[in-house]
Amino acid sequence: MNRTQSAIDPSLIVWNISTIALTTLAIGLATLFLITILIDKKSKKIPIMVLVANSCLSSIVFGIDMLVCFLIALNNDLKEIRTEDSLCKFRAYVAYSACGVFDYSFFIQALYRYNTIIHPKRTNCQSLQNQLVIIVLTWILGFLFPSVFLFTTEIVYNVDNQICQIPLRVSISTIYLSFCIYLIPLLLITGMYLKLIRHVKHKRIRTIQTRKFIRAH
C-alpha cells in the first residue's frame, strides 16, 4: 500500500485499531493465565504448569512489544510520519527474541513430556529446579541469537509497514534467523512428539501381545 499519499486511508486506521485491540486481548488472556498459575500454590510446584507459565510470559513480552509497534504505527499514520524513531530497531530485536523464546517454550514442554513418559525413573530430569534452569537458558539463547543484528545494518525501517525488520528476502541473515527462531524449535518439537507416538504405539502392541500370551496359557 502506498503511504506517500497526503490523505489518510481510513481502512489503514481501522486495520491498525483492529490489530491493537486483538493484540491487547491476547496479552490480557495470557496475563490472566499467568496470574492464575502464579496465585495457585499447587500449580507453582508442578513443573508442567511452570512451563506453561513460561509460554504465557514469553507471549506477553512479545505481545507488548508488538502492541507498542502497532501504537506507534497508528500514531505515524495519523500524523503522516514516515521516519523511524530511535527505538525502532531495538523493538525489532525484542520481537525476534521473544518469538524465539516463545517457540522454544513449547520445545521444553515436549521435552518434559518425553522424559516423564519414556524415562519416568529419571526424576532429576523432571524436577522443578531443572525445568527452571532450562527456562533461563532458553531466555538467554532466545535473546542471544538476534543480538548480532543490533551491531549491523541488517535491521532496516520498512516505511510501508511502519516497522523495523530484516528484509524478507533470501539472505544469510534471513536463513540464520529462520533456523534459530523457527525451524530448530519446530524440528525439535516434531521429533519429540514423533518419538512419543512411536513409544505409545510400541507399548500398546506389547500390551496386546502380553494379553494374548496370558489368554493362550
Rosetta silent file (secondary structure, phi, psi, omega in degrees, C-alpha in Angstrom):
SEQUENCE: MNRTQSAIDPSLIVWNISTIALTTLAIGLATLFLITILIDKKSKKIPIMVLVANSCLSSIVFGIDMLVCFLIALNNDLKEIRTEDSLCKFRAYVAYSACGVFDYSFFIQALYRYNTIIHPKRTNCQSLQNQLVIIVLTWILGFLFPSVFLFTTEIVYNVDNQICQIPLRVSISTIYLSFCIYLIPLLLITGMYLKLIRHVKHKRIRTIQTRKFIRAH
SCORE:     score description
SCORE:     0.000 S_00000001
   1 L     0.000  136.741 -176.243    0.000    0.000    0.000 S_00000001
   2 L   -85.378  120.957 -179.162    1.353    3.434   -0.944 S_00000001
   3 L   -99.784    5.934 -177.707    1.758    5.717    2.041 S_00000001
   4 L   -79.361  -10.449  178.371    3.108    8.641    0.072 S_00000001
   5 L   -69.029  145.287 -177.524   -0.399    9.986   -0.440 S_00000001
   6 L   -74.492  -30.993 -178.998   -1.226   13.008    1.692 S_00000001
   7 L   -77.627  142.138  179.249   -4.738   11.757    2.541 S_00000001
   8 L   -81.699  127.931  179.941   -5.046    9.297    5.389 S_00000001
   9 L   -77.790  115.922 -178.755   -6.514    5.974    4.295 S_00000001
  10 H   -59.496  -37.430 -178.872   -9.437    5.165    6.661 S_00000001
  11 H   -63.166  -31.732  178.815   -9.060    1.417    6.058 S_00000001
  12 H   -68.203  -39.964  178.256   -5.468    1.646    7.267 S_00000001
  13 H   -66.249  -42.517  177.876   -6.570    3.291   10.504 S_00000001
  14 H   -61.337  -41.411  178.779   -9.261    0.646   11.011 S_00000001
  15 H   -62.416  -43.713  179.799   -6.660   -2.075   10.425 S_00000001
  16 H   -63.278  -43.786  179.976   -4.292   -0.526   12.986 S_00000001
  17 H   -65.117  -38.806  179.292   -7.038   -0.195   15.589 S_00000001
  18 H   -63.921  -45.017  179.408   -8.142   -3.794   14.972 S_00000001
  19 H   -65.160  -36.397  177.432   -4.618   -5.159   15.429 S_00000001
  20 H   -64.483  -44.167 -179.314   -4.210   -3.084   18.596 S_00000001
  21 H   -64.634  -45.007 -178.783   -7.489   -4.428   20.011 S_00000001
  22 H   -67.635  -39.386  178.354   -6.690   -8.064   19.170 S_00000001
  23 H   -65.685  -40.663  177.246   -3.144   -7.794   20.492 S_00000001
  24 H   -62.075  -40.795  177.884   -4.422   -6.239   23.721 S_00000001
  25 H   -62.808  -43.589  179.484   -6.918   -9.087   24.069 S_00000001
  26 H   -62.795  -42.502  178.083   -4.167  -11.684   23.544 S_00000001
  27 H   -63.179  -41.672  179.949   -1.962  -10.004   26.152 S_00000001
  28 H   -62.584  -43.315  179.621   -4.880   -9.886   28.580 S_00000001
  29 H   -65.860  -44.205  178.771   -5.673  -13.587   28.182 S_00000001
  30 H   -62.810  -39.337  178.246   -2.019  -14.612   28.542 S_00000001
  31 H   -65.385  -39.587  178.610   -1.714  -12.413   31.637 S_00000001
  32 H   -62.278  -45.160  178.283   -4.861  -13.960   33.111 S_00000001
  33 H   -62.988  -41.672 -179.087   -3.492  -17.480   32.609 S_00000001
  34 H   -64.166  -45.030  179.677   -0.139  -16.478   34.078 S_00000001
  35 H   -63.931  -39.653  179.120   -1.695  -14.886   37.163 S_00000001
  36 H   -59.344  -41.192  179.053   -3.943  -17.925   37.648 S_00000001
  37 H   -69.856  -40.572 -175.800   -0.899  -20.191   37.726 S_00000001
  38 H   -69.660  -34.830 -176.878    1.102  -17.886   39.999 S_00000001
  39 H   -83.187  -13.842  178.033   -1.600  -17.438   42.643 S_00000001
  40 L   -88.197  117.999 -175.762   -2.304  -21.170   42.840 S_00000001
  41 L   -62.687  -37.716 -178.794    0.092  -22.726   45.354 S_00000001
  42 L   -71.300  -40.532 -177.460   -0.147  -26.196   43.828 S_00000001
  43 H   -63.004  -36.093 -178.809    0.386  -25.043   40.239 S_00000001
  44 H   -65.722  -18.470 -178.306    3.618  -23.245   41.137 S_00000001
  45 H  -101.166   -3.286  179.649    5.082  -26.553   42.301 S_00000001
  46 L   -96.358  118.851 -175.622    4.053  -28.580   39.232 S_00000001
  47 H   -53.698  -44.992 -176.493    6.796  -28.487   36.545 S_00000001
  48 H   -64.723  -33.803  178.203    4.450  -28.659   33.554 S_00000001
  49 H   -70.826  -34.715  175.386    2.392  -25.725   34.887 S_00000001
  50 H   -65.092  -37.580  177.969    5.582  -23.705   35.356 S_00000001
  51 H   -67.461  -37.522  175.634    6.455  -24.475   31.736 S_00000001
  52 H   -65.403  -40.633  177.083    3.016  -23.294   30.642 S_00000001
  53 H   -61.428  -36.242  177.295    3.540  -20.118   32.680 S_00000001
  54 H   -63.661  -40.684  176.800    6.819  -19.621   30.826 S_00000001
  55 H   -63.267  -40.859  178.091    4.970  -19.805   27.497 S_00000001
  56 H   -62.837  -43.884 -178.528    2.471  -17.243   28.784 S_00000001
  57 H   -63.630  -44.344  179.905    5.248  -14.905   29.928 S_00000001
  58 H   -65.534  -35.865  177.733    7.104  -15.059   26.604 S_00000001
  59 H   -69.063  -33.265  177.267    3.865  -14.406   24.715 S_00000001
  60 H   -66.290  -44.714  178.811    3.186  -11.393   26.949 S_00000001
  61 H   -60.725  -45.932  179.037    6.641   -9.941   26.238 S_00000001
  62 H   -64.101  -42.763 -178.886    6.163  -10.491   22.510 S_00000001
  63 H   -64.306  -42.219  178.801    2.630   -9.106   22.628 S_00000001
  64 H   -63.473  -42.037  178.696    3.617   -5.940   24.493 S_00000001
  65 H   -61.364  -44.827  179.513    6.442   -5.311   22.039 S_00000001
  66 H   -68.758  -34.936  178.079    4.097   -5.724   19.068 S_00000001
  67 H   -61.891  -43.135  176.882    1.443   -3.584   20.760 S_00000001
  68 H   -61.066  -41.872  178.528    3.944   -0.741   21.086 S_00000001
  69 H   -61.044  -44.142 -179.389    4.821   -1.173   17.402 S_00000001
  70 H   -67.071  -38.633  178.640    1.150   -1.008   16.391 S_00000001
  71 H   -65.122  -41.352  178.041    0.510    2.067   18.560 S_00000001
  72 H   -66.940  -39.287  178.004    3.486    3.868   17.031 S_00000001
  73 H   -62.493  -40.987  177.634    2.354    2.836   13.544 S_00000001
  74 H   -64.009  -44.299  178.015   -1.113    4.268   14.254 S_00000001
  75 H   -61.778  -41.741  179.292    0.395    7.495   15.548 S_00000001
  76 H   -66.017  -37.275  178.916    2.653    7.741   12.487 S_00000001
  77 H   -67.881  -40.639 -179.655   -0.280    7.156   10.141 S_00000001
  78 H   -67.714  -37.164 -178.509   -2.401    9.808   11.847 S_00000001
  79 H   -97.438    2.084  179.728    0.439   12.342   11.835 S_00000001
  80 L    55.936   44.823  176.147    1.833   11.149    8.470 S_00000001
  81 L   -92.160  129.954 -176.214    5.264   10.459    9.951 S_00000001
  82 L  -123.342   23.429  178.266    7.421    8.278    7.700 S_00000001
  83 L  -120.510  152.395 -178.489   10.674    8.124    9.629 S_00000001
  84 L   -79.180  152.677  175.747   11.785    5.625   12.256 S_00000001
  85 L   -92.441  175.425 -172.553   12.187    6.503   15.918 S_00000001
  86 L   -67.312  -25.905 -177.212   15.296    5.814   17.995 S_00000001
  87 L  -100.876    9.696 -175.616   13.976    2.544   19.493 S_00000001
  88 H   -60.010  -49.340 -178.518   12.618    1.065   16.276 S_00000001
  89 H   -67.888  -33.793  178.446   15.476   -1.408   15.730 S_00000001
  90 H   -66.642  -38.758  177.414   15.523   -2.364   19.403 S_00000001
  91 H   -63.933  -37.024  176.774   11.814   -3.247   19.261 S_00000001
  92 H   -63.608  -41.802  178.038   12.528   -5.457   16.259 S_00000001
  93 H   -61.486  -44.914  179.543   15.276   -7.188   18.238 S_00000001
  94 H   -63.982  -39.141  179.859   12.936   -7.767   21.200 S_00000001
  95 H   -63.052  -46.912  178.363   10.235   -9.106   18.867 S_00000001
  96 H   -62.916  -41.607 -177.965   12.590  -11.640   17.264 S_00000001
  97 H   -66.051  -49.244 -178.666   13.971  -12.638   20.666 S_00000001
  98 H   -64.005  -35.973  177.267   10.597  -13.042   22.380 S_00000001
  99 H   -63.825  -41.534  177.406    9.272  -15.003   19.413 S_00000001
 100 H   -63.520  -44.561  178.782   12.232  -17.366   19.698 S_00000001
 101 H   -61.952  -40.231  178.548   11.722  -17.809   23.447 S_00000001
 102 H   -61.280  -45.480  179.824    8.022  -18.490   22.825 S_00000001
 103 H   -64.960  -43.101 -179.467    8.800  -21.205   20.260 S_00000001
 104 H   -70.072  -21.729  178.320   11.427  -22.837   22.467 S_00000001
 105 H   -64.439  -32.351  177.476    9.000  -22.812   25.411 S_00000001
 106 H   -75.733  -28.445  174.138    6.935  -25.443   23.592 S_00000001
 107 H   -66.124  -39.720  178.547   10.062  -27.494   22.999 S_00000001
 108 H   -62.336  -40.585  177.515   10.703  -27.510   26.760 S_00000001
 109 H   -63.020  -42.740  178.672    7.163  -28.769   27.312 S_00000001
 110 H   -63.620  -40.374  179.208    7.679  -31.501   24.710 S_00000001
 111 H   -64.682  -40.494  179.143   10.995  -32.458   26.322 S_00000001
 112 H   -64.575  -44.323  178.448    9.382  -32.673   29.760 S_00000001
 113 H   -64.307  -37.437  178.004    6.573  -34.897   28.457 S_00000001
 114 H   -60.922  -46.063 -178.663    9.150  -37.044   26.663 S_00000001
 115 H   -68.657  -39.004 -178.225   11.117  -37.592   29.885 S_00000001
 116 H   -70.669  -30.175 -177.713    8.063  -38.268   32.044 S_00000001
 117 H   -90.618  -46.274 -175.632    6.627  -40.840   29.629 S_00000001
 118 H   -87.779  -34.459  179.768    9.701  -42.569   28.198 S_00000001
 119 L  -124.192   63.995 -175.936   12.087  -42.105   31.143 S_00000001
 120 L   -64.897  -22.366 -178.045    9.790  -41.941   34.200 S_00000001
 121 L   -81.779  -13.445  178.752   12.533  -43.131   36.552 S_00000001
 122 L   -84.711   75.882 -175.628   14.793  -40.182   35.716 S_00000001
 123 H   -68.068  -26.818  179.708   13.284  -37.921   38.345 S_00000001
 124 H   -63.815  -37.869  179.851   16.192  -35.478   38.231 S_00000001
 125 H   -69.016  -21.725 -176.132   15.349  -34.559   34.639 S_00000001
 126 H  -100.251   -0.575 -176.167   11.756  -33.907   35.665 S_00000001
 127 L   -68.376  154.519 -179.948   12.453  -31.802   38.762 S_00000001
 128 H   -63.666  -37.700 -179.310   11.203  -28.242   39.030 S_00000001
 129 H   -61.340  -43.944  178.982   14.736  -26.933   39.575 S_00000001
 130 H   -65.328  -37.861  178.821   15.959  -28.430   36.302 S_00000001
 131 H   -65.114  -38.141  178.104   12.985  -27.005   34.425 S_00000001
 132 H   -66.056  -38.705  177.451   13.743  -23.538   35.803 S_00000001
 133 H   -63.103  -44.337  179.455   17.369  -23.853   34.685 S_00000001
 134 H   -63.820  -39.467  178.251   16.254  -24.859   31.182 S_00000001
 135 H   -60.676  -47.017  179.380   13.805  -21.943   31.091 S_00000001
 136 H   -60.723  -41.633  179.982   16.557  -19.465   31.993 S_00000001
 137 H   -63.495  -40.088  179.725   18.843  -20.959   29.332 S_00000001
 138 H   -67.830  -34.549  176.409   16.188  -20.617   26.630 S_00000001
 139 H   -66.926  -40.141  178.274   15.632  -16.965   27.540 S_00000001
 140 H   -64.448  -47.915 -179.847   19.369  -16.323   27.326 S_00000001
 141 H   -65.605  -39.230 -179.641   19.675  -18.119   23.993 S_00000001
 142 H   -60.374  -38.742  179.182   16.491  -16.505   22.690 S_00000001
 143 H   -87.756  -11.719  179.452   17.862  -13.011   23.265 S_00000001
 144 H   -84.319  -39.548 -176.860   21.364  -14.013   22.188 S_00000001
 145 H   -54.281  -52.044 -176.892   20.526  -15.312   18.698 S_00000001
 146 H   -83.659   -2.400 -174.462   19.247  -11.999   17.215 S_00000001
 147 H   -62.971  -24.153 -179.820   21.706   -9.812   19.171 S_00000001
 148 H   -62.721  -27.032 -177.305   24.172   -9.861   16.264 S_00000001
 149 H   -78.222  -11.976  176.590   21.763   -7.697   14.278 S_00000001
 150 H   -71.202  -22.708 -176.149   21.972   -4.894   16.850 S_00000001
 151 H  -108.058   12.412  177.751   25.519   -4.184   15.704 S_00000001
 152 L  -126.575 -176.865  179.117   24.878   -4.437   11.960 S_00000001
 153 L  -105.190   21.064 -176.759   22.698   -2.692    9.405 S_00000001
 154 L   -69.422  -37.877  179.012   20.568   -5.774    8.722 S_00000001
 155 L   -81.591  118.316 -177.023   17.500   -4.425   10.538 S_00000001
 156 E  -122.664  162.308 -179.404   16.006   -1.688    8.358 S_00000001
 157 E   -86.047  124.090  177.028   12.931    0.509    8.548 S_00000001
 158 E   -96.558  102.461 -173.705   10.010   -0.654    6.404 S_00000001
 159 L   -66.887  -28.810 -179.419    8.123    2.535    5.647 S_00000001
 160 L   -68.906  -36.385 -179.232    5.139    0.669    4.171 S_00000001
 161 L  -103.756   -1.882  177.827    4.516   -1.281    7.376 S_00000001
 162 L    59.130   35.538  178.284    5.928    1.331    9.771 S_00000001
 163 E  -138.274  160.578  172.470    8.187   -1.226   11.481 S_00000001
 164 E   -96.941  137.046 -177.759   11.842   -2.162   11.595 S_00000001
 165 E  -161.388  165.470  171.279   12.641   -5.659   10.371 S_00000001
 166 L   -80.498  126.270 -177.326   15.121   -7.807    8.500 S_00000001
 167 L   -52.197  136.617 -178.764   14.086   -7.644    4.815 S_00000001
 168 L   -81.998   78.174  175.867   12.146  -10.725    3.709 S_00000001
 169 L  -143.732  164.476 -179.499   14.496  -11.922    1.018 S_00000001
 170 L   -70.076  112.207  179.278   16.884  -14.820    0.587 S_00000001
 171 L  -155.678  166.945  179.216   19.989  -13.857    2.555 S_00000001
 172 H   -61.717  -39.866 -178.937   22.304  -15.269    5.204 S_00000001
 173 H   -63.903  -44.585 -179.946   20.590  -13.160    7.875 S_00000001
 174 H   -65.008  -42.955  179.178   17.105  -14.369    6.955 S_00000001
 175 H   -64.686  -44.193  179.495   18.213  -18.011    6.819 S_00000001
 176 H   -59.626  -47.299 -178.291   20.083  -17.686   10.128 S_00000001
 177 H   -66.762  -40.585  179.888   17.105  -16.116   11.873 S_00000001
 178 H   -62.559  -41.635 -179.797   14.647  -18.609   10.387 S_00000001
 179 H   -68.549  -47.894 -174.439   16.716  -21.559   11.557 S_00000001
 180 H   -68.266  -38.943 -172.617   17.438  -20.244   15.065 S_00000001
 181 H   -95.950  -35.306 -173.631   13.962  -18.958   15.890 S_00000001
 182 H  -110.906  -58.546 -170.353   11.570  -21.096   13.852 S_00000001
 183 H   -67.633  -46.028 -178.090   12.991  -24.223   12.204 S_00000001
 184 H   -60.300  -52.117  177.855   15.187  -25.581   15.017 S_00000001
 185 H   -62.944  -35.793  179.224   12.464  -25.482   17.727 S_00000001
 186 H   -63.992  -44.482  179.053    9.885  -26.783   15.241 S_00000001
 187 H   -65.495  -40.403  179.091   12.074  -29.740   14.273 S_00000001
 188 H   -64.689  -43.439  179.154   12.889  -30.484   17.917 S_00000001
 189 H   -64.027  -45.841  179.397    9.220  -30.376   18.931 S_00000001
 190 H   -60.947  -43.836  179.433    8.188  -32.557   15.994 S_00000001
 191 H   -61.696  -41.691 -179.879   10.953  -35.060   16.750 S_00000001
 192 H   -62.851  -47.098 -177.158    9.967  -35.310   20.412 S_00000001
 193 H   -72.318  -29.820  174.464    6.292  -35.954   19.715 S_00000001
 194 H   -64.669  -41.058  176.827    7.060  -38.455   16.941 S_00000001
 195 H   -64.332  -38.100  178.249    9.163  -40.425   19.429 S_00000001
 196 H   -64.713  -41.989  179.286    6.316  -40.253   21.944 S_00000001
 197 H   -63.011  -44.581  178.471    3.828  -41.552   19.377 S_00000001
 198 H   -62.665  -40.458 -179.933    6.135  -44.438   18.446 S_00000001
 199 H   -63.431  -44.328 -179.666    6.687  -45.257   22.116 S_00000001
 200 H   -64.960  -42.626  178.752    2.950  -45.338   22.844 S_00000001
 201 H   -63.107  -44.189 -179.774    2.262  -47.497   19.778 S_00000001
 202 H   -63.579  -40.590  179.314    5.069  -49.901   20.684 S_00000001
 203 H   -66.232  -37.794  179.188    3.835  -50.117   24.276 S_00000001
 204 H   -65.849  -41.772  178.580    0.296  -50.785   23.083 S_00000001
 205 H   -63.070  -43.243  179.201    1.484  -53.606   20.799 S_00000001
 206 H   -63.333  -38.285  178.998    3.460  -55.173   23.646 S_00000001
 207 H   -64.692  -42.884  178.945    0.428  -54.963   25.928 S_00000001
 208 H   -63.718  -43.557  179.402   -1.781  -56.680   23.347 S_00000001
 209 H   -63.607  -39.261  178.748    0.806  -59.411   22.789 S_00000001
 210 H   -64.381  -41.570  179.130    1.132  -59.974   26.542 S_00000001
 211 H   -64.561  -40.969  178.484   -2.626  -60.322   26.939 S_00000001
 212 H   -63.645  -39.387 -179.668   -2.792  -62.809   24.072 S_00000001
 213 H   -65.470  -40.959  179.981    0.028  -64.821   25.632 S_00000001
 214 H   -65.737  -41.677 -179.781   -1.720  -64.899   29.022 S_00000001
 215 H   -66.876  -34.678 -178.746   -5.015  -65.990   27.471 S_00000001
 216 H   -68.722  -24.229 -179.051   -3.266  -68.716   25.469 S_00000001
 217 L  -109.341    0.000    0.000   -1.859  -70.186   28.676 S_00000001
